[in-house]
CSV table of C-alpha atoms and ligand atoms in Angstrom, one decimal:
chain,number,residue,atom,x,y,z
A,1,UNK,CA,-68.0,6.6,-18.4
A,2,UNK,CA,-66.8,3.4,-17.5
A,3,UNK,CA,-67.5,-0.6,-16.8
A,4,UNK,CA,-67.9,0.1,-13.6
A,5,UNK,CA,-70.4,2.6,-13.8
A,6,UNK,CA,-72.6,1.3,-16.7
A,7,UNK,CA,-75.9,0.3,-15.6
A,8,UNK,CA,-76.3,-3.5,-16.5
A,9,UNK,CA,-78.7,-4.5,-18.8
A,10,UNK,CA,-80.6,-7.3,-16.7
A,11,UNK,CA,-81.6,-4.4,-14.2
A,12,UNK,CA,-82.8,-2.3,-16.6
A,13,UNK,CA,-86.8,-2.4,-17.0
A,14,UNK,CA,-86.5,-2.3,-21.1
A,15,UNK,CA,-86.7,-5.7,-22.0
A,16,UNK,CA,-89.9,-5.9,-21.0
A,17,UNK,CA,-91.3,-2.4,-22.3
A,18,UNK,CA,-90.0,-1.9,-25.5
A,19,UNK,CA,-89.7,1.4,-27.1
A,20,UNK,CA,-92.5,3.3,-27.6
A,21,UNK,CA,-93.8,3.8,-31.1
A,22,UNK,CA,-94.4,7.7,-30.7
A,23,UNK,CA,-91.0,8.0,-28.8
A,24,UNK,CA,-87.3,9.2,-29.5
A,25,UNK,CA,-84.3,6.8,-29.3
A,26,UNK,CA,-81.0,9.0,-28.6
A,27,UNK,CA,-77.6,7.7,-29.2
A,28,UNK,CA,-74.9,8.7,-27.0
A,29,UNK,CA,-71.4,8.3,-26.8
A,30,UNK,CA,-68.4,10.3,-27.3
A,31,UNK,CA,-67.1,11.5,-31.3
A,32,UNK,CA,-66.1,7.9,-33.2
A,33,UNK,CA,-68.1,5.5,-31.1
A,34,UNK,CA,-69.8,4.2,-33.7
A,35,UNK,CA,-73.0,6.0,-33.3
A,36,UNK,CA,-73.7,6.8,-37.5
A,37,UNK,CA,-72.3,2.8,-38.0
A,38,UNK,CA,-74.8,1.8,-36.3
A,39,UNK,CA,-77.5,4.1,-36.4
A,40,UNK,CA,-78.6,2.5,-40.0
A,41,UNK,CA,-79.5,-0.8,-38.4
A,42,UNK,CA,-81.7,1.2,-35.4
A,43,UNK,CA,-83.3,2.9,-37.7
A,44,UNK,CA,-84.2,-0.3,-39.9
A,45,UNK,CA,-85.5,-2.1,-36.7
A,46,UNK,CA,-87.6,0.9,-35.2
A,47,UNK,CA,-88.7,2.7,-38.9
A,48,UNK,CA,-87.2,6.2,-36.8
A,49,UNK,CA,-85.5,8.5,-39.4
A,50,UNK,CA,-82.0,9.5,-38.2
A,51,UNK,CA,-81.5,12.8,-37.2
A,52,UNK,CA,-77.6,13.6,-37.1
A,53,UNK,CA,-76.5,17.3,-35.6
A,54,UNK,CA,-73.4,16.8,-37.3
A,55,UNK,CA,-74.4,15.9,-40.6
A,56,UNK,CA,-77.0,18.6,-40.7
A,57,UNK,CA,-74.0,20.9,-39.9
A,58,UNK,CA,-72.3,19.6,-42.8
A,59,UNK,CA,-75.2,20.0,-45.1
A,60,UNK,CA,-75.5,23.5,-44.0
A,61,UNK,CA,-71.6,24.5,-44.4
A,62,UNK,CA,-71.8,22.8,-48.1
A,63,UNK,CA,-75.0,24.9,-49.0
A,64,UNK,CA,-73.3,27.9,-47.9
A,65,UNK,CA,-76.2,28.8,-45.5
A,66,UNK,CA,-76.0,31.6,-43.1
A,67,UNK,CA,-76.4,28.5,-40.1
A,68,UNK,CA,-73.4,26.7,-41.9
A,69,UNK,CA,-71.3,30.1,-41.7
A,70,UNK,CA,-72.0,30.7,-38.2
A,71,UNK,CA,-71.1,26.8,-37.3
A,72,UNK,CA,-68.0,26.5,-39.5
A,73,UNK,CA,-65.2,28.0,-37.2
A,74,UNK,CA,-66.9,25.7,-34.4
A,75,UNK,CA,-66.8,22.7,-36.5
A,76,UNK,CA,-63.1,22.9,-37.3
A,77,UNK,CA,-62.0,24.3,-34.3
A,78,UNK,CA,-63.5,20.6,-32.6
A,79,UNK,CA,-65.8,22.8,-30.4
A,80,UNK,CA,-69.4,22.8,-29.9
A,81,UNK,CA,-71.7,24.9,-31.6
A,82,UNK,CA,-73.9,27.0,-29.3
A,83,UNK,CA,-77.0,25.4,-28.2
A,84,UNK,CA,-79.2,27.9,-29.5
A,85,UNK,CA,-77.7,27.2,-32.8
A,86,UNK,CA,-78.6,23.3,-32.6
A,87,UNK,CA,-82.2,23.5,-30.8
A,88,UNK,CA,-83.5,26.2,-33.3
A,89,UNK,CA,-82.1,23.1,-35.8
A,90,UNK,CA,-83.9,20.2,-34.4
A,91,UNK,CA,-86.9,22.1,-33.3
A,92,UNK,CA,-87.4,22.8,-37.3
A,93,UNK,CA,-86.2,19.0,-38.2
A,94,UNK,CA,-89.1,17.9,-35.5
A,95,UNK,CA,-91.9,19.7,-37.5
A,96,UNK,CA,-91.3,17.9,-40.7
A,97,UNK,CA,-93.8,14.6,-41.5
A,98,UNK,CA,-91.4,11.8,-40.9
A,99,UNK,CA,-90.4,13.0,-37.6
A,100,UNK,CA,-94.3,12.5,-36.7
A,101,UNK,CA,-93.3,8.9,-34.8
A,102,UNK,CA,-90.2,10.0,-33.3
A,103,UNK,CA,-86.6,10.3,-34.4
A,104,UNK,CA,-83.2,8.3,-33.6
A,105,UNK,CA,-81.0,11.1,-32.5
A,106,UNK,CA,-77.3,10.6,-33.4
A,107,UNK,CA,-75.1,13.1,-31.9
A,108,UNK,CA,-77.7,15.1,-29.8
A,109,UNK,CA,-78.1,16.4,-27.2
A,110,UNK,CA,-74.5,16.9,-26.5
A,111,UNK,CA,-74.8,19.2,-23.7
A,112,UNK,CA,-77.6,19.9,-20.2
A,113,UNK,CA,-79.1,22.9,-21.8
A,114,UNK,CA,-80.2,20.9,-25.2
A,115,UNK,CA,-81.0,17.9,-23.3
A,116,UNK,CA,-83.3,20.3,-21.4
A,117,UNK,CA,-84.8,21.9,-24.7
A,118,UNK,CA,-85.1,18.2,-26.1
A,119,UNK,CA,-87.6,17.4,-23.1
A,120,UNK,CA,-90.0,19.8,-23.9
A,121,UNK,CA,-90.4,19.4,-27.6
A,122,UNK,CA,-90.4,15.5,-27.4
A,123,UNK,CA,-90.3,12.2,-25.5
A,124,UNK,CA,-87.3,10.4,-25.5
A,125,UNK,CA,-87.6,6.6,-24.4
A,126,UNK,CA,-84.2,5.2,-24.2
A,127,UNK,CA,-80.6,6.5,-24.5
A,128,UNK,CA,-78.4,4.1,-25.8
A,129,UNK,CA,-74.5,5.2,-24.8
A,130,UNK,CA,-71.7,3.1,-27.0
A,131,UNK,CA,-69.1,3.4,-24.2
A,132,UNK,CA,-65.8,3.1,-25.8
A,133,UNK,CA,-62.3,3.9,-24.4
A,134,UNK,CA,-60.4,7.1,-25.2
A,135,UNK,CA,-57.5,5.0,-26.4
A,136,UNK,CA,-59.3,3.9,-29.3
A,137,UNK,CA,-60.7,7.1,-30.5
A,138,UNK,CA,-57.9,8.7,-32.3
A,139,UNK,CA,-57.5,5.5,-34.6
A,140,UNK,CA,-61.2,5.2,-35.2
A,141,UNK,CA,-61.6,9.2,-36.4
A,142,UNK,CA,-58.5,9.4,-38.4
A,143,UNK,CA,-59.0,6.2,-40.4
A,144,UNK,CA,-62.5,7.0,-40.8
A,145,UNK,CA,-64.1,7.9,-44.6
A,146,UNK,CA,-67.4,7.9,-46.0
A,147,UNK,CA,-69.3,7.6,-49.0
A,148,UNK,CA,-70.2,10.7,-51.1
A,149,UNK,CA,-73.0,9.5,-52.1
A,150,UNK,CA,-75.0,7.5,-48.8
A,151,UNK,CA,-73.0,8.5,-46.4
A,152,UNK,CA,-72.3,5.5,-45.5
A,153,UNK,CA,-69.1,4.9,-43.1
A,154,UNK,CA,-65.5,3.0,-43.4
A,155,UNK,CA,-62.7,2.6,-41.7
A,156,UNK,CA,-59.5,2.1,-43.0
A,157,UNK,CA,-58.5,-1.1,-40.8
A,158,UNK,CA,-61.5,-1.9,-39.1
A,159,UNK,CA,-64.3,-1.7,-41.8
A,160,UNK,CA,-63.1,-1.3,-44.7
A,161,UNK,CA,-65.1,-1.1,-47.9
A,162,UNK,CA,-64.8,-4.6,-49.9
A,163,UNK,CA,-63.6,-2.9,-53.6
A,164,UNK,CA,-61.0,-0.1,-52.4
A,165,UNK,CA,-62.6,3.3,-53.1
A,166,UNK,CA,-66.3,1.8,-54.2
A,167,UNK,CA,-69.0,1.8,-51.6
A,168,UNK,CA,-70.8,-1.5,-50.7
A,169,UNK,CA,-74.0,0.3,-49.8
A,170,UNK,CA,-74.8,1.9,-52.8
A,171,UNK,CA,-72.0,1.3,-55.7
A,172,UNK,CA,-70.6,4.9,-55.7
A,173,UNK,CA,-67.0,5.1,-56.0
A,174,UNK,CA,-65.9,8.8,-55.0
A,175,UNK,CA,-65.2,8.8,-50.9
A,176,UNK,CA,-64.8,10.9,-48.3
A,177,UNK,CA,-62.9,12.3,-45.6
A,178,UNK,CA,-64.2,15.2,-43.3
A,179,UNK,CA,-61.6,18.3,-42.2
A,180,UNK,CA,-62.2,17.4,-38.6
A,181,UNK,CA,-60.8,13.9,-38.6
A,182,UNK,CA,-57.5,14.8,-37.8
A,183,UNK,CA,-55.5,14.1,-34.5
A,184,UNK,CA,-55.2,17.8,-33.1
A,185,UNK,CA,-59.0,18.1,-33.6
A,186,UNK,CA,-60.1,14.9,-31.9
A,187,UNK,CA,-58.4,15.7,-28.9
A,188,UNK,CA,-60.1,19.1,-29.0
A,189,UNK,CA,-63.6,17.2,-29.2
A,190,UNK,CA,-62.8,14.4,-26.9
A,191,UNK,CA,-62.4,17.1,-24.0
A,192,UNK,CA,-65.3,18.5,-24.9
A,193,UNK,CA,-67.5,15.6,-25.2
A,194,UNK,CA,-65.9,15.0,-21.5
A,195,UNK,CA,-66.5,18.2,-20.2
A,196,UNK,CA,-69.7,19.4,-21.9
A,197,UNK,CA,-71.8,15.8,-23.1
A,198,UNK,CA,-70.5,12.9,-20.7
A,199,UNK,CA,-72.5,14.6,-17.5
A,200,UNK,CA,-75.9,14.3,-20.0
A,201,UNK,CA,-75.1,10.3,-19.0
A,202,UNK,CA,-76.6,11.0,-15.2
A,203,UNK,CA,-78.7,13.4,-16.2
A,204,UNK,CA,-80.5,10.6,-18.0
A,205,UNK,CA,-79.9,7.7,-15.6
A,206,UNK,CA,-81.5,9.7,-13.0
A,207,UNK,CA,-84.7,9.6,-15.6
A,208,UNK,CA,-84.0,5.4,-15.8
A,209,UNK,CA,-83.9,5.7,-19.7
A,210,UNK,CA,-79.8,5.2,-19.9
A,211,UNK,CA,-78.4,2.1,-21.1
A,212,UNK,CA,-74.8,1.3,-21.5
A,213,UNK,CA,-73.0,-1.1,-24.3
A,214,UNK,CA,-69.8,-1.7,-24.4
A,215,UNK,CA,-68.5,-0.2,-27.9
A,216,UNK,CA,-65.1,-1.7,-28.3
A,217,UNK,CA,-65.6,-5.0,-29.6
A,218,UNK,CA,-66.5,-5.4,-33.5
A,219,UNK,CA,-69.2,-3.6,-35.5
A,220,UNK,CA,-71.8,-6.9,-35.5
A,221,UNK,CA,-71.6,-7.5,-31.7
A,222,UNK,CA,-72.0,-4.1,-30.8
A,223,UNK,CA,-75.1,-4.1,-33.2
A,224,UNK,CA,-76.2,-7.2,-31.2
A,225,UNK,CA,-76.4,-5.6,-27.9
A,226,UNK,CA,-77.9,-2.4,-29.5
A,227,UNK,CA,-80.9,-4.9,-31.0
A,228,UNK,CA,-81.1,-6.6,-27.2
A,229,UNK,CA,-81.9,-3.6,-25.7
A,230,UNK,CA,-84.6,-2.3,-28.3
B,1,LIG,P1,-69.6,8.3,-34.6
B,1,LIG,O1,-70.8,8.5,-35.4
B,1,LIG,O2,-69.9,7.9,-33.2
B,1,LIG,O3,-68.7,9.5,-34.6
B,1,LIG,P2,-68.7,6.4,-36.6
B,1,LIG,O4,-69.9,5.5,-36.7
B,1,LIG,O5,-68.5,7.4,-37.7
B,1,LIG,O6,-68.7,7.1,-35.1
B,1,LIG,O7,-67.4,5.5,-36.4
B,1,LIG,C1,-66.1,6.1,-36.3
B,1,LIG,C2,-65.1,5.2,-37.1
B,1,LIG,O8,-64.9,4.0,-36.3
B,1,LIG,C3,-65.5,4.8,-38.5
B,1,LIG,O9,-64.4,4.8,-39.3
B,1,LIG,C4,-66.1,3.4,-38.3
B,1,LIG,O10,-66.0,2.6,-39.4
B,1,LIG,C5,-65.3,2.9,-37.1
B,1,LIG,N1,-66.0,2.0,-36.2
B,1,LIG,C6,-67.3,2.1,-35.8
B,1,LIG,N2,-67.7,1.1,-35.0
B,1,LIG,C7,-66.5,0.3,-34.8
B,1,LIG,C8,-66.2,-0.8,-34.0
B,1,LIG,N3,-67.1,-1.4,-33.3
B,1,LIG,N4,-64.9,-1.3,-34.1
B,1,LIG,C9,-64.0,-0.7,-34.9
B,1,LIG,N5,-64.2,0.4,-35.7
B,1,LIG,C10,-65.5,0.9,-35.6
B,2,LIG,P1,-70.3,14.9,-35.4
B,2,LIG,O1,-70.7,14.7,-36.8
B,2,LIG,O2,-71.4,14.4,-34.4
B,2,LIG,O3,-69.0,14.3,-35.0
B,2,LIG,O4,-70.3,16.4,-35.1
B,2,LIG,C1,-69.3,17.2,-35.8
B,2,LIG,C2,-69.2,18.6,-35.2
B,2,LIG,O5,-70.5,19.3,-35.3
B,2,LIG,C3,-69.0,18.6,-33.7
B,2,LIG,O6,-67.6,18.6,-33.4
B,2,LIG,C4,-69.6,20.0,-33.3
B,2,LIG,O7,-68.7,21.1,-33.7
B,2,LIG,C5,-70.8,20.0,-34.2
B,2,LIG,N1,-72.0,19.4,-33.5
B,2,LIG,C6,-72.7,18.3,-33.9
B,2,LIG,N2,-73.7,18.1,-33.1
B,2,LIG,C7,-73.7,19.0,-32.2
B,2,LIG,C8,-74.5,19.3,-31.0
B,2,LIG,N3,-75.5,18.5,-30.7
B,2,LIG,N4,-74.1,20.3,-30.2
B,2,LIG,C9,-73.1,21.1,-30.5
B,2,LIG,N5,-72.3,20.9,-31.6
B,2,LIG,C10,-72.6,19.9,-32.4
């Protein structure tokens, strides 16, 4: 994705229709955009739980599930984990009560076949992609951590949390850093997000639900343009 190619907000008919109540939001963008750092604000405006691929991943590797075992060498390899995998995942995480009104999607679908599977077990309203250079990617995933406790995300540089090692969210002070932030990985991950997930981004312009913001400008203006376009 580039400038040139993102569809401008003025033409797009969402001002005027905002997002359905019933509907799915999906946020899009490659690994690092700053999809889970902003995802808590979506999900405070539009009352949509967030539903995170990834992080369901994680919570099934920690548990020692039989799903975590069969995604683990795909995690830290920086592939993707086969689609059959992930839509048997959010098929199950759709039946549960607070997905009733529709979920923010952070980090799916990442490929044609899920985005496929997604449109027949749920309406999606609006894909929101934070477009953000590759150049910047490796610095944002490899001075990324998080907090053990909410999850909440940091950045060593860029966002960094006010009391080194204490999390301003919630007051826990024991952070984290996942095995796949490292350099070799991201690149592994960036090519897939531009071989396997980046053609998703015509695959939903051609459904008018795709809108563009630019990604690489701080954390509060990106959250800006997000809240414009809901
Ligand atoms: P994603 O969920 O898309 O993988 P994250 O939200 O985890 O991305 O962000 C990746 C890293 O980049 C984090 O360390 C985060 O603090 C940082 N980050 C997020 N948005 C920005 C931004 N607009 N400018 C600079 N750093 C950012
Ligand atoms: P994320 O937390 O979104 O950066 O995802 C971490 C890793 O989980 C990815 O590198 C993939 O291995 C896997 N993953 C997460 N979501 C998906 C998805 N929708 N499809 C395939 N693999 C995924």
């Amino acid at each position: 994705m580039n400038g040139a190619r993102r569809a401008p907000l003025s033409s797009r008919s969402l001002h005027s229709s905002p997002v359905h109540m019933a509907s799915s939001i999906v946020l899009f963008g490659p690994p690092g955009a700053g999809k889970g750092t902003q995802a808590g604000n979506i999900v405070e405006m539009t009352g949509k739980p967030q539903v995170s691929t990834g992080d369901m991943l994680r919570a099934a590797l920690a548990a020692g599930t039989s799903l975590g075992v069969e995604a683990k060498g795909f995690m830290e390899a920086g592939q993707l984990v086969p689609d059959s995998i992930i839509i048997g995942l959010i098929e199950e995480r759709l039946k549960e009560a607070d997905a009733e009104n529709g979920v923010l999607f952070d980090g799916f679908p990442r490929t044609i076949a899920q985005a496929e599977a997604l449109s027949q077990i749920a309406e999606v309203s609006v894909v929101i992609a934070i477009e953000v250079p590759d150049g910047r990617i490796v610095e944002r995933i490899c001075g990324r951590y998080t907090c053990g406790a909410c999850a909440a995300v940091y950045h060593d540089t860029f966002n960094p949390t006010a009391n080194p090692g204490v999390c301003d969210q919630c007051g826990h002070a024991e952070m984290k850093r996942r095995a796949d932030d490292n350099e070799d990985t991201v690149r592994t991950r960036l090519s897939a997000y531009h071989t396997q997930t980046a053609p998703l981004a015509d695959w939903y312009r051609q459904r008018d639900i795709f809108v563009a913001v630019n990604g690489d400008q701080d954390i509060a203006k990106v959250g800006s343009e997000i809240a414009a376009v809901l």
